Amino acid sequence: MRKTLLLAAALLVAILPAEARKAKKFTHNTVQIPQVSRQVIAVETDNTALVFLVRENGQLMMLHYGARVGDPAQYLAAALSDADYNTLAGMAYPASGGRYIGEPALHVKYADGTHNTELYYTGHQVTAREGCTTTSIGLQDYVTGMEVKLVYDAYGKENVIAAHTEIRNGGGQPVALLNYASAALYIDADEYLLTHFHGAWAAEMQLEHEVLGHDMKVIESRRGVQATQGNNPSFLLSLGTREFRENEGEVIAGALAWSGNFRLSFDRDDAHRLSILAGISPFASAYPLKAGDTFVTPEFIYTWSAEGAGGASRNLHRWARKYSIYDGGQVNPTLLNSWEGAYFNFTTETLLRMMDDAALMGLEMFVLDDGWFGNDYPRNGDNAGLGDWEPNRTKLPEGIDYLAQYAHGKGLKFGIWIEPEMANPASNLAHAHPDWVVQSPGREIYQGRNQWVLDLSNPAVQDFVFGIFDRTMQLAPGIDYIKWDCNRVVQSFGSPYLESEQDRFYVEYCQGLYNVMRRIREKYPRVIVQCCSSGGGRVDYGALRYCNEIWTSDNTDALSRIYIQYATNLIYPACVMASHVSAVPNHQTGNVTPLKFRFDVACAGRLGMELQPRNLSTQERALAERCIGSYYKYRDLVFSGDVYRLASPYDGSYYALMYVSQDKRRAVVFTYCIHFEPRNVGGKSFKLSGLDPSRTYRVQELNVDRSAWWGNGQAFSGSFLASGAFNPVLPQQYSSAIFYLEAD
Ligand code: DGJ
């Protein structure tokens, strides 16, 4: 009888469809979730609060982000009832599974093929260091063992929170992370105006405003590298309004510190509340996490202000200068860059004469751009040489050392360009290491700007890239500055090194880049690094942890630059915005603008020049010297002052902004006419901001013999200057004026 039964069971197993057999493995043993005490956890800065509720069942909900609320425990009484949590919208870090049906911050696929994760509070702790309080909240899935730690660094004075998440596979089997956002926010307002940035080569950071409806809005980059040339991983969100307001109203500004593929999503639910997720893009990146391993996400940085976009920008800038940008408090030198003045066509002599001129005009550094390297494959155009980083013996027989010494002898610092992540097929490197190139088996390796991308997920390539930087630094004692370029996106991706684990590629490329940069900073803490990627292809707070400044765009036309700088500066402080005066007609747009206008625009960032000085007339050189000289008077304000935007170039014919010292004693005001305005004969009135109303400021226009403003040279109270009485005459398109203010 027993035998018969066993036979029948075996037969049943044999005839049951595979699916049904698998289903038999599912059990319905409900895991017991430990009850916890209902409590509020508040992450606070001087003026803001991020408030969470721990429910008795251990679910962690987000209740509030915005103004500081007094005792956050007040929220205990106000918290929603259980019925309101039916779909679990508003979870602090929503995981795919359980009752949650929205966009997940965390989506895990387990070894048994299941996708459910339910996270419950396990505890939290608060630690403090100078200026920053860290709150870490532990969550766990009691079925799979998945563990999540939400970490919030709250910078008190700056009112900025930098949030990241640590995801640990506490189960016994490997899993795949399908979504792994850095953090989530859940916001309640009547209206949401999203301001974000799109772009293209030579037109980065173009502003777009969008009133959010109920469909999900996603801002994403899948470019692999050069990730921010299209979209930037940052935004401003105006609450309760359909209008972008500079000086008033509640605004949240956010930015992801990551230089690879990113994704920001904004989902307005049926209760009209807004769920925001920011993190690495999950595109082709189902990240494998072995048992016991932890994945640490990049930081999502955000701030809230009731003083409009201006207040939000100032919070972010103050935080970035102090805590995020490499050497953020430091003033970086003015410079002459060889690119638009010489391109690939130079000899030692050309460069020496440029250095002579740079020194004579009062600049502080000379930067040798592309074209200095490659011998078997000389870099005389963009089609050869990338990868072979020895100085070209024909163009520069005396070597780089000779150039650097010459610069130093002239009192100039010396900088040099590299593009270490790339190789031209026409290079010794590409021949020697074909397996170092990003490629997909059996497919064409597509070129972009005649070059291939090196596979930075491969540690051997990381060593090589570090070596390029290291050897370049050894080319001469005292190389002061490296311009790090990166001129294409990843296409048809694949890593020979990662073999069957291609899902790791995009994440590990970026981590590989950061590994290299970390090593560089350990060895070369003082060298100034400019982060360039065909212009603004790597404008993000991840890269800025290692870099001192960014090249915001290859478009050096002053008019285009106004739009690019205006928007860049909404999120990133002026100290990182390299801005160069170039020749006219402009090489990118063909636009012709006066030299003074070009200087006045470039002086609102880190001033540089990028032209052949020999082509300037005597008067132009005199003006250049004057503008450069006066820049040093207020440069510290550009680098560390608070920005106040007085007129947006998107709103009319003028652009104006000012930087005010932290003690409000000094300020510099930049004003520009970008379109002819016939009614401007009586002057254009601007309300100066950020000044102390009770102080008296002497106003001095710079770089002119006849001032554009009737009050030039006189002293006025801060309140008078804020009243609209400041009205310089900017009569024509490209009229511009810079005013320096100092309290008596
Ligand atoms: C792109 C950069 O953005 C330019 O400034 C210049 O360095 C070129 N690359 C050189 O190839």
PDB file of C-alpha atoms in Angstrom, residues 83-311:
ATOM      1  CA  ALA A  83      -7.232  53.383   7.261  1.00  0.00           C
ATOM      2  CA  ASP A  84      -5.464  56.261   5.557  1.00  0.00           C
ATOM      3  CA  TYR A  85      -2.434  54.094   5.101  1.00  0.00           C
ATOM      4  CA  ASN A  86      -4.187  51.587   2.892  1.00  0.00           C
ATOM      5  CA  THR A  87      -1.831  51.897  -0.026  1.00  0.00           C
ATOM      6  CA  LEU A  88       1.052  53.003   2.132  1.00  0.00           C
ATOM      7  CA  ALA A  89       1.669  56.179   0.179  1.00  0.00           C
ATOM      8  CA  GLY A  90       4.009  58.333   2.168  1.00  0.00           C
ATOM      9  CA  MET A  91       6.364  55.633   3.345  1.00  0.00           C
ATOM     10  CA  ALA A  92       9.738  57.056   4.216  1.00  0.00           C
ATOM     11  CA  TYR A  93      11.444  54.624   1.856  1.00  0.00           C
ATOM     12  CA  PRO A  94       8.763  52.767  -0.084  1.00  0.00           C
ATOM     13  CA  ALA A  95       9.688  49.221  -1.015  1.00  0.00           C
ATOM     14  CA  SER A  96       8.020  47.240  -3.723  1.00  0.00           C
ATOM     15  CA  GLY A  97       5.750  44.768  -1.967  1.00  0.00           C
ATOM     16  CA  GLY A  98       3.156  44.518   0.757  1.00  0.00           C
ATOM     17  CA  ARG A  99       0.341  47.004   0.278  1.00  0.00           C
ATOM     18  CA  TYR A 100       2.501  49.494  -1.563  1.00  0.00           C
ATOM     19  CA  ILE A 101       1.532  49.949  -5.185  1.00  0.00           C
ATOM     20  CA  GLY A 102       3.408  53.112  -6.152  1.00  0.00           C
ATOM     21  CA  GLU A 103       6.860  53.737  -7.570  1.00  0.00           C
ATOM     22  CA  PRO A 104       9.328  52.014  -5.255  1.00  0.00           C
ATOM     23  CA  ALA A 105      12.492  53.435  -3.796  1.00  0.00           C
ATOM     24  CA  LEU A 106      13.590  49.852  -3.274  1.00  0.00           C
ATOM     25  CA  HIS A 107      12.676  46.956  -5.517  1.00  0.00           C
ATOM     26  CA  VAL A 108      14.456  43.687  -4.912  1.00  0.00           C
ATOM     27  CA  LYS A 109      14.246  40.484  -6.895  1.00  0.00           C
ATOM     28  CA  TYR A 110      15.088  37.527  -4.687  1.00  0.00           C
ATOM     29  CA  ALA A 111      16.747  34.232  -5.577  1.00  0.00           C
ATOM     30  CA  ASP A 112      13.367  32.458  -5.505  1.00  0.00           C
ATOM     31  CA  GLY A 113      12.016  34.888  -8.098  1.00  0.00           C
ATOM     32  CA  THR A 114       9.824  36.867  -5.705  1.00  0.00           C
ATOM     33  CA  HIS A 115       9.668  40.666  -5.632  1.00  0.00           C
ATOM     34  CA  ASN A 116       8.164  41.496  -2.246  1.00  0.00           C
ATOM     35  CA  THR A 117       9.930  43.520   0.383  1.00  0.00           C
ATOM     36  CA  GLU A 118       8.217  44.990   3.445  1.00  0.00           C
ATOM     37  CA  LEU A 119      10.367  47.170   5.612  1.00  0.00           C
ATOM     38  CA  TYR A 120       9.828  47.668   9.335  1.00  0.00           C
ATOM     39  CA  TYR A 121      11.539  49.906  11.816  1.00  0.00           C
ATOM     40  CA  THR A 122      14.246  48.294  13.914  1.00  0.00           C
ATOM     41  CA  GLY A 123      15.733  51.317  15.667  1.00  0.00           C
ATOM     42  CA  HIS A 124      17.453  54.596  15.091  1.00  0.00           C
ATOM     43  CA  GLN A 125      20.369  56.574  16.348  1.00  0.00           C
ATOM     44  CA  VAL A 126      21.528  60.154  16.265  1.00  0.00           C
ATOM     45  CA  THR A 127      25.134  61.275  16.251  1.00  0.00           C
ATOM     46  CA  ALA A 128      26.561  64.756  15.937  1.00  0.00           C
ATOM     47  CA  ARG A 129      29.704  66.374  14.632  1.00  0.00           C
ATOM     48  CA  GLU A 130      30.599  70.000  14.020  1.00  0.00           C
ATOM     49  CA  GLY A 131      27.702  71.591  12.121  1.00  0.00           C
ATOM     50  CA  CYS A 132      25.964  68.332  11.244  1.00  0.00           C
ATOM     51  CA  THR A 133      23.638  65.866  12.940  1.00  0.00           C
ATOM     52  CA  THR A 134      23.305  62.385  11.499  1.00  0.00           C
ATOM     53  CA  THR A 135      20.145  60.365  11.994  1.00  0.00           C
ATOM     54  CA  SER A 136      20.300  56.709  10.937  1.00  0.00           C
ATOM     55  CA  ILE A 137      17.071  54.759  10.857  1.00  0.00           C
ATOM     56  CA  GLY A 138      17.175  50.984  10.557  1.00  0.00           C
ATOM     57  CA  LEU A 139      14.533  49.045   8.642  1.00  0.00           C
ATOM     58  CA  GLN A 140      14.224  45.354   7.974  1.00  0.00           C
ATOM     59  CA  ASP A 141      12.204  42.860   6.007  1.00  0.00           C
ATOM     60  CA  TYR A 142      11.513  39.983   8.370  1.00  0.00           C
ATOM     61  CA  VAL A 143      10.833  37.503   5.557  1.00  0.00           C
ATOM     62  CA  THR A 144      13.867  38.004   3.341  1.00  0.00           C
ATOM     63  CA  GLY A 145      16.338  39.492   5.801  1.00  0.00           C
ATOM     64  CA  MET A 146      16.828  42.573   3.631  1.00  0.00           C
ATOM     65  CA  GLU A 147      18.110  45.464   5.757  1.00  0.00           C
ATOM     66  CA  VAL A 148      17.980  49.143   4.976  1.00  0.00           C
ATOM     67  CA  LYS A 149      19.625  51.984   6.801  1.00  0.00           C
ATOM     68  CA  LEU A 150      18.309  55.459   5.975  1.00  0.00           C
ATOM     69  CA  VAL A 151      20.966  58.025   6.754  1.00  0.00           C
ATOM     70  CA  TYR A 152      20.191  61.746   6.987  1.00  0.00           C
ATOM     71  CA  ASP A 153      23.008  64.228   7.480  1.00  0.00           C
ATOM     72  CA  ALA A 154      21.347  67.468   8.588  1.00  0.00           C
ATOM     73  CA  TYR A 155      23.510  70.593   8.230  1.00  0.00           C
ATOM     74  CA  GLY A 156      22.046  72.975  10.790  1.00  0.00           C
ATOM     75  CA  LYS A 157      23.127  76.413   9.678  1.00  0.00           C
ATOM     76  CA  GLU A 158      22.862  75.729   5.969  1.00  0.00           C
ATOM     77  CA  ASN A 159      19.453  74.043   6.252  1.00  0.00           C
ATOM     78  CA  VAL A 160      20.551  71.249   3.953  1.00  0.00           C
ATOM     79  CA  ILE A 161      19.911  67.529   4.346  1.00  0.00           C
ATOM     80  CA  ALA A 162      22.124  65.026   2.541  1.00  0.00           C
ATOM     81  CA  ALA A 163      20.391  61.648   2.549  1.00  0.00           C
ATOM     82  CA  HIS A 164      21.662  58.282   1.461  1.00  0.00           C
ATOM     83  CA  THR A 165      20.681  54.678   1.987  1.00  0.00           C
ATOM     84  CA  GLU A 166      22.641  51.583   2.837  1.00  0.00           C
ATOM     85  CA  ILE A 167      21.016  48.423   1.546  1.00  0.00           C
ATOM     86  CA  ARG A 168      22.268  45.169   3.056  1.00  0.00           C
ATOM     87  CA  ASN A 169      21.400  41.734   1.819  1.00  0.00           C
ATOM     88  CA  GLY A 170      20.884  40.088   5.181  1.00  0.00           C
ATOM     89  CA  GLY A 171      19.372  36.957   3.602  1.00  0.00           C
ATOM     90  CA  GLY A 172      21.277  33.831   2.679  1.00  0.00           C
ATOM     91  CA  GLN A 173      20.941  34.103  -1.107  1.00  0.00           C
ATOM     92  CA  PRO A 174      22.095  36.601  -3.713  1.00  0.00           C
ATOM     93  CA  VAL A 175      19.520  39.172  -4.826  1.00  0.00           C
ATOM     94  CA  ALA A 176      19.177  41.720  -7.609  1.00  0.00           C
ATOM     95  CA  LEU A 177      18.427  45.348  -6.749  1.00  0.00           C
ATOM     96  CA  LEU A 178      16.046  46.559  -9.442  1.00  0.00           C
ATOM     97  CA  ASN A 179      15.456  49.993  -7.894  1.00  0.00           C
ATOM     98  CA  TYR A 180      17.658  51.483  -5.222  1.00  0.00           C
ATOM     99  CA  ALA A 181      16.882  55.154  -4.769  1.00  0.00           C
ATOM    100  CA  SER A 182      19.023  57.309  -2.552  1.00  0.00           C
ATOM    101  CA  ALA A 183      16.027  58.731  -0.705  1.00  0.00           C
ATOM    102  CA  ALA A 184      12.362  59.592  -0.951  1.00  0.00           C
ATOM    103  CA  LEU A 185      10.347  62.668  -0.078  1.00  0.00           C
ATOM    104  CA  TYR A 186       6.589  62.916   0.303  1.00  0.00           C
ATOM    105  CA  ILE A 187       5.215  66.422   0.040  1.00  0.00           C
ATOM    106  CA  ASP A 188       1.768  67.898   0.536  1.00  0.00           C
ATOM    107  CA  ALA A 189       0.862  71.119  -1.307  1.00  0.00           C
ATOM    108  CA  ASP A 190      -1.949  72.391  -3.519  1.00  0.00           C
ATOM    109  CA  GLU A 191       0.273  72.929  -6.538  1.00  0.00           C
ATOM    110  CA  TYR A 192       3.759  71.904  -7.523  1.00  0.00           C
ATOM    111  CA  LEU A 193       5.836  73.836 -10.013  1.00  0.00           C
ATOM    112  CA  LEU A 194       8.838  71.797 -11.046  1.00  0.00           C
ATOM    113  CA  THR A 195      11.829  73.685 -12.386  1.00  0.00           C
ATOM    114  CA  HIS A 196      14.442  71.510 -14.032  1.00  0.00           C
ATOM    115  CA  PHE A 197      17.265  71.667 -16.524  1.00  0.00           C
ATOM    116  CA  HIS A 198      17.612  70.151 -19.959  1.00  0.00           C
ATOM    117  CA  GLY A 199      20.277  70.759 -22.521  1.00  0.00           C
ATOM    118  CA  ALA A 200      22.607  69.643 -25.244  1.00  0.00           C
ATOM    119  CA  TRP A 201      26.185  70.311 -26.228  1.00  0.00           C
ATOM    120  CA  ALA A 202      26.783  74.093 -26.128  1.00  0.00           C
ATOM    121  CA  ALA A 203      23.337  74.641 -24.617  1.00  0.00           C
ATOM    122  CA  GLU A 204      23.520  73.076 -21.193  1.00  0.00           C
ATOM    123  CA  MET A 205      21.271  73.901 -18.238  1.00  0.00           C
ATOM    124  CA  GLN A 206      18.301  75.342 -20.114  1.00  0.00           C
ATOM    125  CA  LEU A 207      15.504  76.122 -17.723  1.00  0.00           C
ATOM    126  CA  GLU A 208      12.116  74.471 -17.935  1.00  0.00           C
ATOM    127  CA  HIS A 209       9.145  75.055 -15.628  1.00  0.00           C
ATOM    128  CA  GLU A 210       6.356  72.538 -15.440  1.00  0.00           C
ATOM    129  CA  VAL A 211       3.221  72.448 -13.312  1.00  0.00           C
ATOM    130  CA  LEU A 212       3.010  68.836 -12.186  1.00  0.00           C
ATOM    131  CA  GLY A 213      -0.103  66.904 -13.071  1.00  0.00           C
ATOM    132  CA  HIS A 214      -0.958  63.407 -11.951  1.00  0.00           C
ATOM    133  CA  ASP A 215       1.206  61.490 -14.401  1.00  0.00           C
ATOM    134  CA  MET A 216       4.663  60.648 -13.276  1.00  0.00           C
ATOM    135  CA  LYS A 217       7.368  63.050 -14.355  1.00  0.00           C
ATOM    136  CA  VAL A 218      10.784  61.474 -14.757  1.00  0.00           C
ATOM    137  CA  ILE A 219      14.108  63.202 -15.277  1.00  0.00           C
ATOM    138  CA  GLU A 220      16.664  60.654 -16.298  1.00  0.00           C
ATOM    139  CA  SER A 221      20.062  60.243 -17.890  1.00  0.00           C
ATOM    140  CA  ARG A 222      21.126  57.022 -19.619  1.00  0.00           C
ATOM    141  CA  ARG A 223      24.264  58.468 -21.138  1.00  0.00           C
ATOM    142  CA  GLY A 224      26.606  56.521 -18.840  1.00  0.00           C
ATOM    143  CA  VAL A 225      29.251  59.207 -18.830  1.00  0.00           C
ATOM    144  CA  GLN A 226      28.844  62.849 -19.814  1.00  0.00           C
ATOM    145  CA  ALA A 227      25.642  62.227 -17.886  1.00  0.00           C
ATOM    146  CA  THR A 228      24.509  65.814 -17.375  1.00  0.00           C
ATOM    147  CA  GLN A 229      24.771  67.134 -20.900  1.00  0.00           C
ATOM    148  CA  GLY A 230      21.081  66.426 -21.471  1.00  0.00           C
ATOM    149  CA  ASN A 231      19.420  66.709 -18.077  1.00  0.00           C
ATOM    150  CA  ASN A 232      20.918  67.736 -14.798  1.00  0.00           C
ATOM    151  CA  PRO A 233      20.251  65.612 -11.672  1.00  0.00           C
ATOM    152  CA  SER A 234      18.790  68.570  -9.834  1.00  0.00           C
ATOM    153  CA  PHE A 235      15.572  70.550  -9.543  1.00  0.00           C
ATOM    154  CA  LEU A 236      13.647  73.238  -7.738  1.00  0.00           C
ATOM    155  CA  LEU A 237      10.107  72.622  -6.612  1.00  0.00           C
ATOM    156  CA  SER A 238       7.883  75.603  -5.846  1.00  0.00           C
ATOM    157  CA  LEU A 239       5.064  74.639  -3.518  1.00  0.00           C
ATOM    158  CA  GLY A 240       1.507  75.910  -3.624  1.00  0.00           C
ATOM    159  CA  THR A 241       2.046  77.996  -6.737  1.00  0.00           C
ATOM    160  CA  ARG A 242       2.173  77.798 -10.517  1.00  0.00           C
ATOM    161  CA  GLU A 243       4.751  80.560 -10.666  1.00  0.00           C
ATOM    162  CA  PHE A 244       8.472  80.522 -10.236  1.00  0.00           C
ATOM    163  CA  ARG A 245       9.218  82.998  -7.472  1.00  0.00           C
ATOM    164  CA  GLU A 246      12.691  84.250  -6.782  1.00  0.00           C
ATOM    165  CA  ASN A 247      12.238  85.894  -3.387  1.00  0.00           C
ATOM    166  CA  GLU A 248       9.203  84.413  -1.723  1.00  0.00           C
ATOM    167  CA  GLY A 249       7.238  81.251  -1.262  1.00  0.00           C
ATOM    168  CA  GLU A 250       8.196  77.741  -0.294  1.00  0.00           C
ATOM    169  CA  VAL A 251      10.774  76.082  -2.504  1.00  0.00           C
ATOM    170  CA  ILE A 252      12.546  72.749  -2.202  1.00  0.00           C
ATOM    171  CA  ALA A 253      15.774  72.393  -4.166  1.00  0.00           C
ATOM    172  CA  GLY A 254      17.390  69.003  -4.652  1.00  0.00           C
ATOM    173  CA  ALA A 255      20.403  67.464  -6.342  1.00  0.00           C
ATOM    174  CA  LEU A 256      21.801  63.972  -6.650  1.00  0.00           C
ATOM    175  CA  ALA A 257      25.547  63.626  -6.090  1.00  0.00           C
ATOM    176  CA  TRP A 258      26.221  61.100  -8.838  1.00  0.00           C
ATOM    177  CA  SER A 259      28.063  61.399 -12.154  1.00  0.00           C
ATOM    178  CA  GLY A 260      26.499  58.377 -13.851  1.00  0.00           C
ATOM    179  CA  ASN A 261      22.997  57.458 -14.970  1.00  0.00           C
ATOM    180  CA  PHE A 262      20.418  59.015 -12.691  1.00  0.00           C
ATOM    181  CA  ARG A 263      16.680  59.132 -12.255  1.00  0.00           C
ATOM    182  CA  LEU A 264      14.503  61.631 -10.439  1.00  0.00           C
ATOM    183  CA  SER A 265      10.787  60.900 -10.359  1.00  0.00           C
ATOM    184  CA  PHE A 266       7.877  63.062  -9.281  1.00  0.00           C
ATOM    185  CA  ASP A 267       4.608  61.235  -8.805  1.00  0.00           C
ATOM    186  CA  ARG A 268       1.475  63.048  -7.731  1.00  0.00           C
ATOM    187  CA  ASP A 269      -0.880  60.535  -6.167  1.00  0.00           C
ATOM    188  CA  ASP A 270      -4.673  60.503  -5.965  1.00  0.00           C
ATOM    189  CA  ALA A 271      -4.485  62.436  -2.703  1.00  0.00           C
ATOM    190  CA  HIS A 272      -2.575  65.074  -4.754  1.00  0.00           C
ATOM    191  CA  ARG A 273       0.504  64.542  -2.676  1.00  0.00           C
ATOM    192  CA  LEU A 274       3.857  64.330  -4.349  1.00  0.00           C
ATOM    193  CA  SER A 275       6.258  61.482  -4.039  1.00  0.00           C
ATOM    194  CA  ILE A 276       9.834  62.302  -5.012  1.00  0.00           C
ATOM    195  CA  LEU A 277      12.498  59.666  -5.559  1.00  0.00           C
ATOM    196  CA  ALA A 278      16.080  60.398  -6.489  1.00  0.00           C
ATOM    197  CA  GLY A 279      18.786  57.906  -7.243  1.00  0.00           C
ATOM    198  CA  ILE A 280      20.840  55.940  -9.712  1.00  0.00           C
ATOM    199  CA  SER A 281      18.885  55.065 -12.838  1.00  0.00           C
ATOM    200  CA  PRO A 282      17.845  51.414 -12.791  1.00  0.00           C
ATOM    201  CA  PHE A 283      18.289  51.265 -16.580  1.00  0.00           C
ATOM    202  CA  ALA A 284      20.213  48.046 -17.411  1.00  0.00           C
ATOM    203  CA  SER A 285      21.449  48.056 -13.838  1.00  0.00           C
ATOM    204  CA  ALA A 286      19.748  45.276 -11.876  1.00  0.00           C
ATOM    205  CA  TYR A 287      22.513  45.378  -9.358  1.00  0.00           C
ATOM    206  CA  PRO A 288      23.533  41.965  -7.960  1.00  0.00           C
ATOM    207  CA  LEU A 289      24.011  41.942  -4.203  1.00  0.00           C
ATOM    208  CA  LYS A 290      25.535  38.851  -2.652  1.00  0.00           C
ATOM    209  CA  ALA A 291      24.453  37.561   0.760  1.00  0.00           C
ATOM    210  CA  GLY A 292      25.957  39.783   3.431  1.00  0.00           C
ATOM    211  CA  ASP A 293      26.930  42.586   1.005  1.00  0.00           C
ATOM    212  CA  THR A 294      25.865  46.210   1.337  1.00  0.00           C
ATOM    213  CA  PHE A 295      25.148  48.717  -1.407  1.00  0.00           C
ATOM    214  CA  VAL A 296      25.603  52.364  -0.487  1.00  0.00           C
ATOM    215  CA  THR A 297      23.660  54.817  -2.635  1.00  0.00           C
ATOM    216  CA  PRO A 298      24.905  58.264  -3.610  1.00  0.00           C
ATOM    217  CA  GLU A 299      23.610  61.234  -1.635  1.00  0.00           C
ATOM    218  CA  PHE A 300      20.407  63.064  -2.439  1.00  0.00           C
ATOM    219  CA  ILE A 301      20.933  66.601  -1.208  1.00  0.00           C
ATOM    220  CA  TYR A 302      18.002  68.866  -0.545  1.00  0.00           C
ATOM    221  CA  THR A 303      16.971  72.045   1.136  1.00  0.00           C
ATOM    222  CA  TRP A 304      13.768  73.943   1.861  1.00  0.00           C
ATOM    223  CA  SER A 305      13.317  77.688   2.011  1.00  0.00           C
ATOM    224  CA  ALA A 306      10.404  80.075   2.484  1.00  0.00           C
ATOM    225  CA  GLU A 307      12.423  82.738   0.643  1.00  0.00           C
ATOM    226  CA  GLY A 308      11.752  81.400  -2.822  1.00  0.00           C
ATOM    227  CA  ALA A 309      14.295  80.026  -5.261  1.00  0.00           C
ATOM    228  CA  GLY A 310      16.839  82.572  -4.071  1.00  0.00           C
ATOM    229  CA  GLY A 311      16.718  81.283  -0.501  1.00  0.00           C
TER     230      GLY A 311
END
